[in-house]
Amino acid sequence: MKNLRFKDFFWYPDLTSTAGYDAIIQYLSDGKRTCKEVEDFMKARASIEERYAKDLLGLSKKVCGHNEMNTLKRSLDMFKFQIENVSLSHLQLAQSMREEAKKLEEFKEKQREARKKIEQQMDALHKQKSSQFKRTMDSKKAYEQKCRDKEEADQNMNRNTNTNNTKLVEKLHLKAQQAKQNAEEADKLYQQNVINLGKIRDDWLKEHINACEIFEKQSAERINFLRNTVWTHLNQLSQQCVTSDELYEEVRRSLEQCDVQEDIEHFVNLRRTGEKPPAPVVYENFYTGQRSPTGPAPTRLPPPAVRRGPLPDPTQNNRDDGRQSFVEDEDYSVIQY
């Protein structure tokens, strides 16, 4: 299939019309606006990445597992360290996005400057063409009017050819001659304007074709540049995901080394206080002094009552059995039986 070209499809039957050229200029203006929109998008996305990176960096500096120990502490430290690296990678991503936006801005300005020169040349040609066309049309009207005046003068002279009024005949003859001369001068002016308009048209055709080729090339470059810019932007985002995952993988490897039993034993060995539990509290009897390791304290009971007899009569020194009881005796008792 034959490729469609600007120079083949943006003409207009009216010589003074700029409809085809205006359509191309509008297309270029829309493309410039698209470049500005993508540029603004890239800058805004870079700002988002920068804010996210700074917030993430601040978060990585906060205390997280400060009192933890051993393998879990190492994993948490690795977690914070890699989060900090992720934040730094997002800062780098923001910078890369700003660089791409700067390239797009420079590309847009470069195209604008190149297009500005072409537009100035075309605007001048359009004005020149329009002005010359107006002069040509005015000279054509004058020429046609002079021709009609000549014909009218000729007809008047022919109608009065046989008149006896010599002066009238001479007057009509002079008028016809003057009309003929005026028509010839108008004809020359008209022809010259047509020739001049033809030259201007040829110059305009050449410049229009040249402008179409340049504008088509610029449009192709713009489309390609925008496509590559967005492609690069997506590659940057994908690479950021890969980078983040690689950093997270380091944390996962550290977590794989986190041993629950090892951390428990580490804490035991570091903070152990003893291997023997405290002895149980024993019961001590207030009256007997006996110690019982277990069981509740017994109920306090009064000592058993001892029934005593009447006091002995000191005047009686003997008993029925005629024996006297002394303290030293084994069966000594103050109780009488």
PDB file of C-alpha atoms in Angstrom, residues 143-255:
ATOM      1  CA  TYR A 143      -9.480  45.249 -18.268  1.00  0.00           C
ATOM      2  CA  GLU A 144     -12.950  43.887 -18.896  1.00  0.00           C
ATOM      3  CA  GLN A 145     -14.461  47.297 -18.264  1.00  0.00           C
ATOM      4  CA  LYS A 146     -12.014  48.922 -20.657  1.00  0.00           C
ATOM      5  CA  CYS A 147     -12.859  46.341 -23.265  1.00  0.00           C
ATOM      6  CA  ARG A 148     -16.554  47.075 -22.901  1.00  0.00           C
ATOM      7  CA  ASP A 149     -15.810  50.803 -23.149  1.00  0.00           C
ATOM      8  CA  LYS A 150     -13.833  50.189 -26.367  1.00  0.00           C
ATOM      9  CA  GLU A 151     -16.643  48.150 -27.870  1.00  0.00           C
ATOM     10  CA  GLU A 152     -19.156  50.810 -26.964  1.00  0.00           C
ATOM     11  CA  ALA A 153     -16.938  53.547 -28.477  1.00  0.00           C
ATOM     12  CA  ASP A 154     -16.529  51.473 -31.650  1.00  0.00           C
ATOM     13  CA  GLN A 155     -20.244  50.928 -31.908  1.00  0.00           C
ATOM     14  CA  ASN A 156     -20.967  54.641 -31.478  1.00  0.00           C
ATOM     15  CA  MET A 157     -18.429  55.490 -34.133  1.00  0.00           C
ATOM     16  CA  ASN A 158     -19.853  52.901 -36.558  1.00  0.00           C
ATOM     17  CA  ARG A 159     -23.391  54.155 -36.036  1.00  0.00           C
ATOM     18  CA  ASN A 160     -22.331  57.698 -36.926  1.00  0.00           C
ATOM     19  CA  THR A 161     -20.077  56.901 -39.835  1.00  0.00           C
ATOM     20  CA  ASN A 162     -22.488  58.306 -42.457  1.00  0.00           C
ATOM     21  CA  THR A 163     -23.344  61.475 -40.551  1.00  0.00           C
ATOM     22  CA  ASN A 164     -22.529  64.864 -42.021  1.00  0.00           C
ATOM     23  CA  ASN A 165     -21.347  66.128 -38.622  1.00  0.00           C
ATOM     24  CA  THR A 166     -17.604  65.991 -39.131  1.00  0.00           C
ATOM     25  CA  LYS A 167     -16.812  67.183 -35.655  1.00  0.00           C
ATOM     26  CA  LEU A 168     -18.949  64.463 -34.116  1.00  0.00           C
ATOM     27  CA  VAL A 169     -17.306  61.868 -36.244  1.00  0.00           C
ATOM     28  CA  GLU A 170     -13.841  63.056 -35.238  1.00  0.00           C
ATOM     29  CA  LYS A 171     -14.876  63.156 -31.617  1.00  0.00           C
ATOM     30  CA  LEU A 172     -16.203  59.610 -31.744  1.00  0.00           C
ATOM     31  CA  HIS A 173     -13.120  58.477 -33.566  1.00  0.00           C
ATOM     32  CA  LEU A 174     -10.832  60.012 -30.958  1.00  0.00           C
ATOM     33  CA  LYS A 175     -12.935  58.453 -28.204  1.00  0.00           C
ATOM     34  CA  ALA A 176     -12.686  55.064 -29.841  1.00  0.00           C
ATOM     35  CA  GLN A 177      -8.968  55.412 -30.237  1.00  0.00           C
ATOM     36  CA  GLN A 178      -8.626  56.393 -26.593  1.00  0.00           C
ATOM     37  CA  ALA A 179     -10.812  53.503 -25.498  1.00  0.00           C
ATOM     38  CA  LYS A 180      -8.725  51.128 -27.585  1.00  0.00           C
ATOM     39  CA  GLN A 181      -5.531  52.467 -26.010  1.00  0.00           C
ATOM     40  CA  ASN A 182      -7.016  52.181 -22.515  1.00  0.00           C
ATOM     41  CA  ALA A 183      -8.103  48.610 -23.199  1.00  0.00           C
ATOM     42  CA  GLU A 184      -4.663  47.688 -24.468  1.00  0.00           C
ATOM     43  CA  GLU A 185      -2.993  49.183 -21.377  1.00  0.00           C
ATOM     44  CA  ALA A 186      -5.459  47.387 -19.096  1.00  0.00           C
ATOM     45  CA  ASP A 187      -4.772  44.223 -21.022  1.00  0.00           C
ATOM     46  CA  LYS A 188      -1.040  44.571 -20.524  1.00  0.00           C
ATOM     47  CA  LEU A 189      -1.492  45.301 -16.819  1.00  0.00           C
ATOM     48  CA  TYR A 190      -3.837  42.364 -16.439  1.00  0.00           C
ATOM     49  CA  GLN A 191      -1.453  40.026 -18.243  1.00  0.00           C
ATOM     50  CA  GLN A 192       1.466  41.260 -16.153  1.00  0.00           C
ATOM     51  CA  ASN A 193      -0.474  40.678 -12.929  1.00  0.00           C
ATOM     52  CA  VAL A 194      -1.386  37.182 -14.086  1.00  0.00           C
ATOM     53  CA  ILE A 195       2.292  36.503 -14.824  1.00  0.00           C
ATOM     54  CA  ASN A 196       3.312  37.884 -11.426  1.00  0.00           C
ATOM     55  CA  LEU A 197       0.620  35.840  -9.710  1.00  0.00           C
ATOM     56  CA  GLY A 198       1.864  32.766 -11.556  1.00  0.00           C
ATOM     57  CA  LYS A 199       5.400  33.327 -10.250  1.00  0.00           C
ATOM     58  CA  ILE A 200       4.127  33.844  -6.717  1.00  0.00           C
ATOM     59  CA  ARG A 201       1.973  30.728  -7.044  1.00  0.00           C
ATOM     60  CA  ASP A 202       4.973  28.707  -8.212  1.00  0.00           C
ATOM     61  CA  ASP A 203       7.012  29.939  -5.244  1.00  0.00           C
ATOM     62  CA  TRP A 204       4.143  29.158  -2.919  1.00  0.00           C
ATOM     63  CA  LEU A 205       3.693  25.673  -4.372  1.00  0.00           C
ATOM     64  CA  LYS A 206       7.356  24.933  -3.873  1.00  0.00           C
ATOM     65  CA  GLU A 207       7.340  26.248  -0.288  1.00  0.00           C
ATOM     66  CA  HIS A 208       4.062  24.498   0.495  1.00  0.00           C
ATOM     67  CA  ILE A 209       5.475  21.163  -0.632  1.00  0.00           C
ATOM     68  CA  ASN A 210       8.672  21.823   1.313  1.00  0.00           C
ATOM     69  CA  ALA A 211       6.668  22.797   4.418  1.00  0.00           C
ATOM     70  CA  CYS A 212       4.523  19.677   4.089  1.00  0.00           C
ATOM     71  CA  GLU A 213       7.624  17.484   3.935  1.00  0.00           C
ATOM     72  CA  ILE A 214       9.229  19.211   6.925  1.00  0.00           C
ATOM     73  CA  PHE A 215       6.020  19.140   8.966  1.00  0.00           C
ATOM     74  CA  GLU A 216       5.454  15.467   8.110  1.00  0.00           C
ATOM     75  CA  LYS A 217       8.999  14.687   9.207  1.00  0.00           C
ATOM     76  CA  GLN A 218       8.483  16.609  12.444  1.00  0.00           C
ATOM     77  CA  SER A 219       5.231  14.767  13.089  1.00  0.00           C
ATOM     78  CA  ALA A 220       6.930  11.410  12.548  1.00  0.00           C
ATOM     79  CA  GLU A 221       9.775  12.419  14.864  1.00  0.00           C
ATOM     80  CA  ARG A 222       7.309  13.625  17.493  1.00  0.00           C
ATOM     81  CA  ILE A 223       5.277  10.419  17.404  1.00  0.00           C
ATOM     82  CA  ASN A 224       8.424   8.324  17.603  1.00  0.00           C
ATOM     83  CA  PHE A 225       9.896  10.441  20.393  1.00  0.00           C
ATOM     84  CA  LEU A 226       6.710  10.319  22.471  1.00  0.00           C
ATOM     85  CA  ARG A 227       6.401   6.580  21.954  1.00  0.00           C
ATOM     86  CA  ASN A 228      10.005   6.042  23.048  1.00  0.00           C
ATOM     87  CA  THR A 229       9.552   8.403  26.005  1.00  0.00           C
ATOM     88  CA  VAL A 230       6.544   6.497  27.325  1.00  0.00           C
ATOM     89  CA  TRP A 231       8.312   3.207  26.615  1.00  0.00           C
ATOM     90  CA  THR A 232      11.353   4.377  28.583  1.00  0.00           C
ATOM     91  CA  HIS A 233       9.085   5.546  31.392  1.00  0.00           C
ATOM     92  CA  LEU A 234       7.477   2.118  31.634  1.00  0.00           C
ATOM     93  CA  ASN A 235      10.903   0.452  31.522  1.00  0.00           C
ATOM     94  CA  GLN A 236      11.947   2.634  34.429  1.00  0.00           C
ATOM     95  CA  LEU A 237       8.887   1.591  36.411  1.00  0.00           C
ATOM     96  CA  SER A 238       9.491  -2.071  35.584  1.00  0.00           C
ATOM     97  CA  GLN A 239      13.148  -1.786  36.556  1.00  0.00           C
ATOM     98  CA  GLN A 240      12.098  -0.165  39.819  1.00  0.00           C
ATOM     99  CA  CYS A 241       9.885  -3.161  40.540  1.00  0.00           C
ATOM    100  CA  VAL A 242      12.791  -5.505  39.774  1.00  0.00           C
ATOM    101  CA  THR A 243      15.160  -3.467  41.947  1.00  0.00           C
ATOM    102  CA  SER A 244      12.693  -3.372  44.816  1.00  0.00           C
ATOM    103  CA  ASP A 245      12.103  -7.111  44.558  1.00  0.00           C
ATOM    104  CA  GLU A 246      15.861  -7.774  44.609  1.00  0.00           C
ATOM    105  CA  LEU A 247      16.177  -5.665  47.754  1.00  0.00           C
ATOM    106  CA  TYR A 248      13.178  -7.414  49.303  1.00  0.00           C
ATOM    107  CA  GLU A 249      14.731 -10.743  48.406  1.00  0.00           C
ATOM    108  CA  GLU A 250      17.690  -9.851  50.619  1.00  0.00           C
ATOM    109  CA  VAL A 251      15.244  -9.395  53.486  1.00  0.00           C
ATOM    110  CA  ARG A 252      13.605 -12.723  52.697  1.00  0.00           C
ATOM    111  CA  ARG A 253      16.993 -14.443  52.749  1.00  0.00           C
ATOM    112  CA  SER A 254      17.656 -12.899  56.145  1.00  0.00           C
ATOM    113  CA  LEU A 255      14.260 -14.047  57.385  1.00  0.00           C
TER     114      LEU A 255
END
